[in-house]
Short mmCIF file of C-alpha atoms in Angstrom, two decimals:
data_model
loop_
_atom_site.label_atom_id
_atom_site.label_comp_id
_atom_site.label_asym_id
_atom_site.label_seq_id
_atom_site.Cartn_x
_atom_site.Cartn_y
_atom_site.Cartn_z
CA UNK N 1 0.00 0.00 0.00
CA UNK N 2 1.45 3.45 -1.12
CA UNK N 3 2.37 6.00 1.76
CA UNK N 4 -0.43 8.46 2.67
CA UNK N 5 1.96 11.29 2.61
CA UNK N 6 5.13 10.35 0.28
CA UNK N 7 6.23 14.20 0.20
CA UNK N 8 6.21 15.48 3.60
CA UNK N 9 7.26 19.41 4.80
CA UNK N 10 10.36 20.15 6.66
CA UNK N 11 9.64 23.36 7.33
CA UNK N 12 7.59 26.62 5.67
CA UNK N 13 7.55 30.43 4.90
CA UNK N 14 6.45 32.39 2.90
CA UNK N 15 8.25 33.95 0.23
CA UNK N 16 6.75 36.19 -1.64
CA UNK N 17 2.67 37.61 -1.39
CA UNK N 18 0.28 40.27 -2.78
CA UNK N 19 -3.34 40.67 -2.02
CA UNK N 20 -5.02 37.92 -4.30
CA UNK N 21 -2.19 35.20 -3.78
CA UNK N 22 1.09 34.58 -1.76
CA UNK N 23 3.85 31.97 -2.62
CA UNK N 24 4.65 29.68 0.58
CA UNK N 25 8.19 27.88 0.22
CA UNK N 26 8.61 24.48 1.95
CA UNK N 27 11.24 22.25 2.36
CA UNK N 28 10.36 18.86 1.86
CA UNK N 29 11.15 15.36 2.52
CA UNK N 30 10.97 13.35 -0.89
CA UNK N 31 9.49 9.58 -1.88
CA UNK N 32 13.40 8.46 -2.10
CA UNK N 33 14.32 10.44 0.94
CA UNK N 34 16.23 13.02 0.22
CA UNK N 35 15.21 16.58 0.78
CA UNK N 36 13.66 19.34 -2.16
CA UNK N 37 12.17 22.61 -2.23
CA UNK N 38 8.35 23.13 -3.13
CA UNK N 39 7.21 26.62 -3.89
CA UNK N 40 3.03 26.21 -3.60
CA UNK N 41 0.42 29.08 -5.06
CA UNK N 42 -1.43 29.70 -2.07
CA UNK N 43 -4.76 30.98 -3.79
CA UNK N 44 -8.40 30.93 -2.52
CA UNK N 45 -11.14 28.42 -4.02
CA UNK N 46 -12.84 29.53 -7.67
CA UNK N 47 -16.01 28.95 -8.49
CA UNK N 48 -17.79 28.97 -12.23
CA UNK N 49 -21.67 28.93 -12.74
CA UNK N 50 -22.92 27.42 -16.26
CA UNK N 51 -25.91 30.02 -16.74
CA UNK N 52 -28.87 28.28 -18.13
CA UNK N 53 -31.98 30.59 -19.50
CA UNK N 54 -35.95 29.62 -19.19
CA UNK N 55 -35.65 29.75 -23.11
CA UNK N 56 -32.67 27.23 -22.80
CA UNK N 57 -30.03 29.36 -23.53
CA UNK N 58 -26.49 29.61 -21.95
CA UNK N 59 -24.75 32.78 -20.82
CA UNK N 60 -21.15 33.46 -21.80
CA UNK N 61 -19.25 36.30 -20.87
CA UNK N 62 -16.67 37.21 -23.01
CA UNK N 63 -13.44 38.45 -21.00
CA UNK N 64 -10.30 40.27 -21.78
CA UNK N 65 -7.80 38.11 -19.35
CA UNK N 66 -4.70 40.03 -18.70
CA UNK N 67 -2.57 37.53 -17.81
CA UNK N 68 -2.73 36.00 -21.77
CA UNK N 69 -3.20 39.75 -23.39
CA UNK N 70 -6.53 37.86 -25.00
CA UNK N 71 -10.05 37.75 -25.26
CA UNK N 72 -11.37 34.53 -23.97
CA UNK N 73 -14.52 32.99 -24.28
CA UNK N 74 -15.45 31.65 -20.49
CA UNK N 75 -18.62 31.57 -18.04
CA UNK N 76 -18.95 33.52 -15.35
CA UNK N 77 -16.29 33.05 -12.52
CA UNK N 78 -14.06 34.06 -9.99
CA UNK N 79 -12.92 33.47 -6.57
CA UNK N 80 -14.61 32.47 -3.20
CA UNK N 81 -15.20 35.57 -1.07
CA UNK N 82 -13.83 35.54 2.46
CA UNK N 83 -17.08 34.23 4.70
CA UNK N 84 -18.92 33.25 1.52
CA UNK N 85 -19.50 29.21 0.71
CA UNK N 86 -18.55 28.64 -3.18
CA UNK N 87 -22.25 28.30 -3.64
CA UNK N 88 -22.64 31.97 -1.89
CA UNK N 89 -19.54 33.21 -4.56
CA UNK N 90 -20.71 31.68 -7.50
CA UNK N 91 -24.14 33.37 -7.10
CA UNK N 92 -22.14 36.34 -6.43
CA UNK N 93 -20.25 36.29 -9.34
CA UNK N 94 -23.85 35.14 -11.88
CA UNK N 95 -25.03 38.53 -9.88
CA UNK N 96 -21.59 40.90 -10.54
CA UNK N 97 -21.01 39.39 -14.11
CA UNK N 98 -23.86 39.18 -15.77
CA UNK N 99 -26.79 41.00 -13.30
CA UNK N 100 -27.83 37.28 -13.23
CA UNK N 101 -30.44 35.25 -10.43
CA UNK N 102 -31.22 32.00 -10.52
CA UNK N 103 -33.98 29.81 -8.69
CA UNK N 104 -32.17 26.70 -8.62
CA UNK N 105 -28.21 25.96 -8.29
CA UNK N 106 -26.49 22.12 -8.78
CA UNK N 107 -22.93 21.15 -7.93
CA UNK N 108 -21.61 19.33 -11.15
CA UNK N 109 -18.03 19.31 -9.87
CA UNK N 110 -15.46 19.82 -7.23
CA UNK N 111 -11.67 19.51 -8.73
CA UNK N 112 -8.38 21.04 -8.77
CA UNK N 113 -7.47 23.14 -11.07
CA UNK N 114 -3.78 23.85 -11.07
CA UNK N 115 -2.54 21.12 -8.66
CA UNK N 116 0.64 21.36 -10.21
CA UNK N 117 1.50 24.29 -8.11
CA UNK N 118 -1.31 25.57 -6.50
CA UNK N 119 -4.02 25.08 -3.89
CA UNK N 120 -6.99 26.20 -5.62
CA UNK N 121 -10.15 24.05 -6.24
CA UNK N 122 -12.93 24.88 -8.64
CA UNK N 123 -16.28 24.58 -7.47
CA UNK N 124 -18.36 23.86 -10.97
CA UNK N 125 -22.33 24.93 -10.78
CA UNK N 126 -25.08 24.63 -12.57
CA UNK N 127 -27.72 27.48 -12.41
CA UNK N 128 -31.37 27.26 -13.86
CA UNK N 129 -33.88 29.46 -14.40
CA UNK N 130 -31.79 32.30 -14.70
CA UNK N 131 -32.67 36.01 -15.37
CA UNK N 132 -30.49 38.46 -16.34
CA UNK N 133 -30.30 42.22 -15.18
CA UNK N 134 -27.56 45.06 -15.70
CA UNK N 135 -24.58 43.35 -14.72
CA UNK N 136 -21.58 45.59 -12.10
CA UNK N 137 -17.95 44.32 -12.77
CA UNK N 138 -15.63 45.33 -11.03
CA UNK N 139 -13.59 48.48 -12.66
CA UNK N 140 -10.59 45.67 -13.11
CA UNK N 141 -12.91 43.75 -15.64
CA UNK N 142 -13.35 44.12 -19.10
CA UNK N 143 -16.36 42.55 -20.33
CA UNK N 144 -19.92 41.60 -21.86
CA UNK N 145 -22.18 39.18 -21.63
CA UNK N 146 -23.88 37.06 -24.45
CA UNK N 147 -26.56 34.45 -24.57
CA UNK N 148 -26.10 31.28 -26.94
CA UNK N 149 -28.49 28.33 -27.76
CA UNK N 150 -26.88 24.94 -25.79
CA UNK N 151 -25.64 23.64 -28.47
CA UNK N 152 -23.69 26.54 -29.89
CA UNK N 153 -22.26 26.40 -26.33
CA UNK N 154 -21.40 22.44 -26.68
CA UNK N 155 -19.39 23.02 -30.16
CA UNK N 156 -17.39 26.18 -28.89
CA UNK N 157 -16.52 24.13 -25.83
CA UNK N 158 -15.69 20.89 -28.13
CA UNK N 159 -14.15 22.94 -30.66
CA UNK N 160 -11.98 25.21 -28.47
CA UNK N 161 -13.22 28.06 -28.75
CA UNK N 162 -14.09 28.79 -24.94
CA UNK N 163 -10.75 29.00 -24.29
CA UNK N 164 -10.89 29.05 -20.41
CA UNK N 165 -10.11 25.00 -19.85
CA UNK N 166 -12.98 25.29 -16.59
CA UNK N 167 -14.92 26.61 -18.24
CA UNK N 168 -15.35 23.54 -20.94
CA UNK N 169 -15.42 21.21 -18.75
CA UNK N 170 -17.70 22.86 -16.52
CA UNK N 171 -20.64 22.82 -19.90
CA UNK N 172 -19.82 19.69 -20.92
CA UNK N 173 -20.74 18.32 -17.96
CA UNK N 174 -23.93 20.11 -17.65
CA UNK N 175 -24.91 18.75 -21.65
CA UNK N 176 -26.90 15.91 -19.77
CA UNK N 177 -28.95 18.56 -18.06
CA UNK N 178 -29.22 20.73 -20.78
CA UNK N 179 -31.54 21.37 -24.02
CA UNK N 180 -29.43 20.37 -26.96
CA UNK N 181 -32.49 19.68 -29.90
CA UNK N 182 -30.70 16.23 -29.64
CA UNK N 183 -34.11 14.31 -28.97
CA UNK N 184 -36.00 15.64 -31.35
CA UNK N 185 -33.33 14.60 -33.80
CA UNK N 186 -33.06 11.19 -32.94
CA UNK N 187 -36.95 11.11 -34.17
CA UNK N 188 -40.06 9.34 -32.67
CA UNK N 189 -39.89 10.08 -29.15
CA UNK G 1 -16.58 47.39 -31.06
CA UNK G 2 -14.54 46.53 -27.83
CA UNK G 3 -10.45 47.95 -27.60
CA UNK G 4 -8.27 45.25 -28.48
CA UNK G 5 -6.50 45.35 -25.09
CA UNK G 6 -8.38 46.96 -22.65
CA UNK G 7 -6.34 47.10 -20.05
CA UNK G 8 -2.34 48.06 -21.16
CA UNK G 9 0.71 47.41 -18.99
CA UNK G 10 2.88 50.92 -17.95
CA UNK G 11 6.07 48.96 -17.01
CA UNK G 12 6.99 45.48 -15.35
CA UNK G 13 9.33 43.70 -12.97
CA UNK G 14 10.11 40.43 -11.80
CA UNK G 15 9.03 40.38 -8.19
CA UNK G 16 9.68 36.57 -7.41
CA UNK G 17 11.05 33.63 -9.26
CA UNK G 18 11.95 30.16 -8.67
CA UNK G 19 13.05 28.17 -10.71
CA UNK G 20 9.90 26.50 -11.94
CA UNK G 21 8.00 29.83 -12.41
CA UNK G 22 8.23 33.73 -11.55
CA UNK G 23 5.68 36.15 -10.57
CA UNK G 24 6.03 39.19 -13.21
CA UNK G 25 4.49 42.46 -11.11
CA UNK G 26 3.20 45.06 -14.24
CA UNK G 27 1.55 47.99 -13.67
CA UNK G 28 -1.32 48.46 -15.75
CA UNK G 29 -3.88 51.23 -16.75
CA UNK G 30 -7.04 50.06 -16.17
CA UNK G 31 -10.50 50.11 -18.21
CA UNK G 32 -11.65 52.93 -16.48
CA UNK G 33 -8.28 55.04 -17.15
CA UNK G 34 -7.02 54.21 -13.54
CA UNK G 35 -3.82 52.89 -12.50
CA UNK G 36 -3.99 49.40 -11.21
CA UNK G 37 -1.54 46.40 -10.07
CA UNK G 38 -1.59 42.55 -11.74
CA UNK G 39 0.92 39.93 -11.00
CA UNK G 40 0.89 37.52 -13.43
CA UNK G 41 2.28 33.85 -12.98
CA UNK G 42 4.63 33.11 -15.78
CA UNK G 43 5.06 29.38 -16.10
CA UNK G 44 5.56 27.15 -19.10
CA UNK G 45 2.57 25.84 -20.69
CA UNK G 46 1.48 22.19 -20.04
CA UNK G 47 0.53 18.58 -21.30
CA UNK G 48 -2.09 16.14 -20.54
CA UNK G 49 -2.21 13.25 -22.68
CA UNK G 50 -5.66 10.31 -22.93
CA UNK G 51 -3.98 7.07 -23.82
CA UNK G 52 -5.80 4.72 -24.73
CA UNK G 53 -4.55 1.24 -25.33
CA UNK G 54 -5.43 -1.41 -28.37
CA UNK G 55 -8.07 -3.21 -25.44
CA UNK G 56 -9.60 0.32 -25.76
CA UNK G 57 -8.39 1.23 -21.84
CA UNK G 58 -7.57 4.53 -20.68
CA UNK G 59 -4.36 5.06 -18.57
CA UNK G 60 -4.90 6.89 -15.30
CA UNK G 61 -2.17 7.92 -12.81
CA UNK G 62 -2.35 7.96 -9.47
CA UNK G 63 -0.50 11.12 -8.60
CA UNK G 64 0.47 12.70 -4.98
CA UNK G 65 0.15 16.02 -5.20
CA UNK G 66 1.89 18.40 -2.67
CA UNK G 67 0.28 21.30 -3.10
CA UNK G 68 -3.36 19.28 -2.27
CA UNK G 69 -1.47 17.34 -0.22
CA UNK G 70 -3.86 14.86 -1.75
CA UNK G 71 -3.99 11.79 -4.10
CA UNK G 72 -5.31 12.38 -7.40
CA UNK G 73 -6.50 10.36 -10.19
CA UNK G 74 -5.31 11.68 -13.03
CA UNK G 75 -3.83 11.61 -16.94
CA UNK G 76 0.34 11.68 -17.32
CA UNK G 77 1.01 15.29 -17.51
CA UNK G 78 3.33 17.72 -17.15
CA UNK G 79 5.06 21.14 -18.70
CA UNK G 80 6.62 21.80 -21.87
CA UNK G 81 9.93 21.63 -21.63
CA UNK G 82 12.72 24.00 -22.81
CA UNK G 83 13.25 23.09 -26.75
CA UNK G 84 10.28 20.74 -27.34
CA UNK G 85 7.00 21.25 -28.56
CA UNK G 86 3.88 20.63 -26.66
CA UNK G 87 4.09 17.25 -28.62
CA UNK G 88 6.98 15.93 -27.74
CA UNK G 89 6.45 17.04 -24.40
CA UNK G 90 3.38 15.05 -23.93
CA UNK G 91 5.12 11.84 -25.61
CA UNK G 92 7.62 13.03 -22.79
CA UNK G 93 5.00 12.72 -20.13
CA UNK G 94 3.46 9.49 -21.60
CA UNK G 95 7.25 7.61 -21.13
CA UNK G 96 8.10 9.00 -17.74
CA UNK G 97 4.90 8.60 -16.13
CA UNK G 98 3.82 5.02 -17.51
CA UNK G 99 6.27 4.41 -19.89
CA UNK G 100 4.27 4.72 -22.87
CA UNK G 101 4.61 5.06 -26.69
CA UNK G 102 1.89 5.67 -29.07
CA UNK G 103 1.45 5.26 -32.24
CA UNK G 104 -0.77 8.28 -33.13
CA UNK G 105 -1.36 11.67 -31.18
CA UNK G 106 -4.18 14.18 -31.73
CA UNK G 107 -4.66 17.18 -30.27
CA UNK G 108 -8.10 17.79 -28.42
CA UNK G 109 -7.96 21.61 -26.87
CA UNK G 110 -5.80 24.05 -26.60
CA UNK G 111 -6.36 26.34 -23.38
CA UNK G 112 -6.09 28.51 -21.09
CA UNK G 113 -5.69 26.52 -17.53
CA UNK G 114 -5.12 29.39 -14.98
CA UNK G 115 -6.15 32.37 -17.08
CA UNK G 116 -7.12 34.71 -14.06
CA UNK G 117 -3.13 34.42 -12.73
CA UNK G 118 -1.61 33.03 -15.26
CA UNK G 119 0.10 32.91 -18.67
CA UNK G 120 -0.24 28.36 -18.67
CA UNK G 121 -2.23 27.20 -22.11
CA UNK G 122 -2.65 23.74 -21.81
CA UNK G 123 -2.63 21.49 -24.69
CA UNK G 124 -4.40 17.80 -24.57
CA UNK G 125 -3.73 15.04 -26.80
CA UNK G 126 -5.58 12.11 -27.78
CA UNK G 127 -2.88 9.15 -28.11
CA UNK G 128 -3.78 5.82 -29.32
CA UNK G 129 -2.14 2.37 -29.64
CA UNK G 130 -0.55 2.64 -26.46
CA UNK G 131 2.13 0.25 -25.56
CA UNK G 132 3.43 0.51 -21.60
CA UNK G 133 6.59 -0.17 -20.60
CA UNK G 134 8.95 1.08 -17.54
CA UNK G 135 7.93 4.04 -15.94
CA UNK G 136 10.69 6.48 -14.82
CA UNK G 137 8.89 9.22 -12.34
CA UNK G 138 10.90 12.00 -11.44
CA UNK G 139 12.56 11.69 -7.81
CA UNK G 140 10.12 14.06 -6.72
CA UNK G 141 7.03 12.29 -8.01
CA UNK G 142 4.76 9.56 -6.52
CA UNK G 143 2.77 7.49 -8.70
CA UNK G 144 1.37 4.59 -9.78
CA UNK G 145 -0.25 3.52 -12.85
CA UNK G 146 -3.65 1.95 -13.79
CA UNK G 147 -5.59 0.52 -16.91
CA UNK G 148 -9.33 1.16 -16.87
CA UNK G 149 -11.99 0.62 -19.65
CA UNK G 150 -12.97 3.92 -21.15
CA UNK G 151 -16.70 3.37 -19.70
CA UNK G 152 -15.35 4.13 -16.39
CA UNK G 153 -12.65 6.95 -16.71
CA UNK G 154 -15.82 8.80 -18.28
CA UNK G 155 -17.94 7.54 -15.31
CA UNK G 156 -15.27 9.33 -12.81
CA UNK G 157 -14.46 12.08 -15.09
CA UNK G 158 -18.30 12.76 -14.57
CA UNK G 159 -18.67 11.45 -10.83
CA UNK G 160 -15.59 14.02 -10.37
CA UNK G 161 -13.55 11.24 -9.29
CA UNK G 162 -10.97 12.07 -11.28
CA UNK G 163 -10.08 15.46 -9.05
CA UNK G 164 -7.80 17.04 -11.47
CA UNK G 165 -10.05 19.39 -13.41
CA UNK G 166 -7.89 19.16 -16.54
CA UNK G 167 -7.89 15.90 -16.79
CA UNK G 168 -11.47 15.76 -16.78
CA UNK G 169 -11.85 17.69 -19.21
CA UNK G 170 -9.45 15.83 -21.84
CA UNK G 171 -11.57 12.68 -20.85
CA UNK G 172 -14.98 14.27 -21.85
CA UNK G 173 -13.30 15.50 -25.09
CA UNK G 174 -12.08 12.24 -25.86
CA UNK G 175 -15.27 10.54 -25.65
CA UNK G 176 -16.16 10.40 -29.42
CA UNK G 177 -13.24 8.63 -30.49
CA UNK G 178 -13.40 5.74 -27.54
CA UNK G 179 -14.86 2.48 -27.27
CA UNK G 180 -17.53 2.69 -24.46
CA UNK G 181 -20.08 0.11 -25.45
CA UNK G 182 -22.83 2.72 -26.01
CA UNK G 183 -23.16 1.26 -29.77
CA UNK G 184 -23.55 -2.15 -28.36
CA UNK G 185 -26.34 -0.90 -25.91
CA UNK G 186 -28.09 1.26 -28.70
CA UNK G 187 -28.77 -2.49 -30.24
CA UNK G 188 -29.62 -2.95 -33.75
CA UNK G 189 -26.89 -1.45 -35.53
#
């Protein structure tokens, strides 16, 4: 049976921080026993919200992401407020983003999302029912929000054009819950 | 018609680097004309490869990851290295991790992983005819490897048993070109 903890710390500090992130440096004891350095993203939790209309549709928000000097194709997201739940952010962020409510919420998905270095997890929803209203980013954000049928949504996420990796994953795993036209297709039901 | 770049840098430093990534510190002018700060994670970009073998099984990877300081089920990955291509990278991965070779590689997605801190794209590859042989992990990495039919990495890709977001995703993308037995089920073809 494999170790619980094959990488274990030494010791910790931390090395470098700013307001939305700090780097914490540990020394660490290694599978084959010898010693290593670790430098972990300390980051809060992220949430993302897959938007889904009474009419069916799905609302994207198109971003400007500094970080990549693009314009990326994502849903609605950001991080988990200090003394919110991710449920409480990612209705916070429908709200901020697009001026969005929603009567019902779902958890698709709780995973990692840059467990390479980091500590964040994404927190994946599914929101129905949603209405939109005038939408408050903050004055950091450039962006706008758009409304697409589900499965215009399915082929930009299949076909890489939501180029926010989450934010793929997070609508193809809502497809089973969504309205895709793919039963009327398939005929005599 | 939106500004290309809506928010522009005004100059830049390196305020922390190790030797895996750096934290670049810009300052920026903001959308609203203001003067802001971002401090953007500059890391290589990274590989996540599905292999599937002639049996039609996926190979999963049972990862430790520090940060988490968690198990994870997940695909070989890693970064692109200095001089490769995200290609030869991933073949990279595929040989350290579960010493793999393929016979064919196509790429599923190209995107951004950590777009809200970071400059990572990640690129995920479909490889097929898979062949494992001696894995060589890093002396930093703790893993095993497993065979599953493609039925069930989708099942915990879904089930979010596979807790590395990425790797999800790749799975989900990789669906239409696996064997999962739904033709069998659909009967009379």
């Amino acid at each position: 049976m494999m170790d619980d903890h094959p990488i274990t710390p030494l010791d910790s500090r931390i090395a470098w921080e700013c307001p939305w992130y700090r780097v914490r440096q540990d020394r660490i004891r290694l599978p084959n026993g010898g010693e290593g350095v670790y430098n972990v993203v300390e980051k809060c939790d992220a949430v993302w919200a897959v938007p889904v209309t009474p009419a069916g549709e799905i609302v994207l928000i198109r971003n400007y992401r500094y970080p990549l000097r693009e314009w990326v194709w994502e849903l609605p997201s950001g991080g988990v407020a200090d003394g919110l739940t991710p449920l409480e952010s990612a209705q916070r962020e429908l709200a901020e983003e697009a001026g969005g409510t929603a009567t019902e919420w779902r958890l698709l998905l709780r995973a990692s999302a840059m467990n390479g270095i980091g500590t964040e997890y994404a927190y994946l929803y599914l929101a129905t029912d949603v209405v939109l209203g005038q939408a408050e980013p903050e004055p950091t954000e450039a962006m706008s929000v758009h409304r697409v049928s589900a499965a215009e949504a399915l082929r930009r996420a299949r076909a890489g054009e939501i180029n926010d990796a989450v934010s793929a994953l997070a609508l193809l795993l809502a497809e089973p819950y969504l309205e895709t036209g793919k039963r009327d297709e398939a005929g005599d039901s």
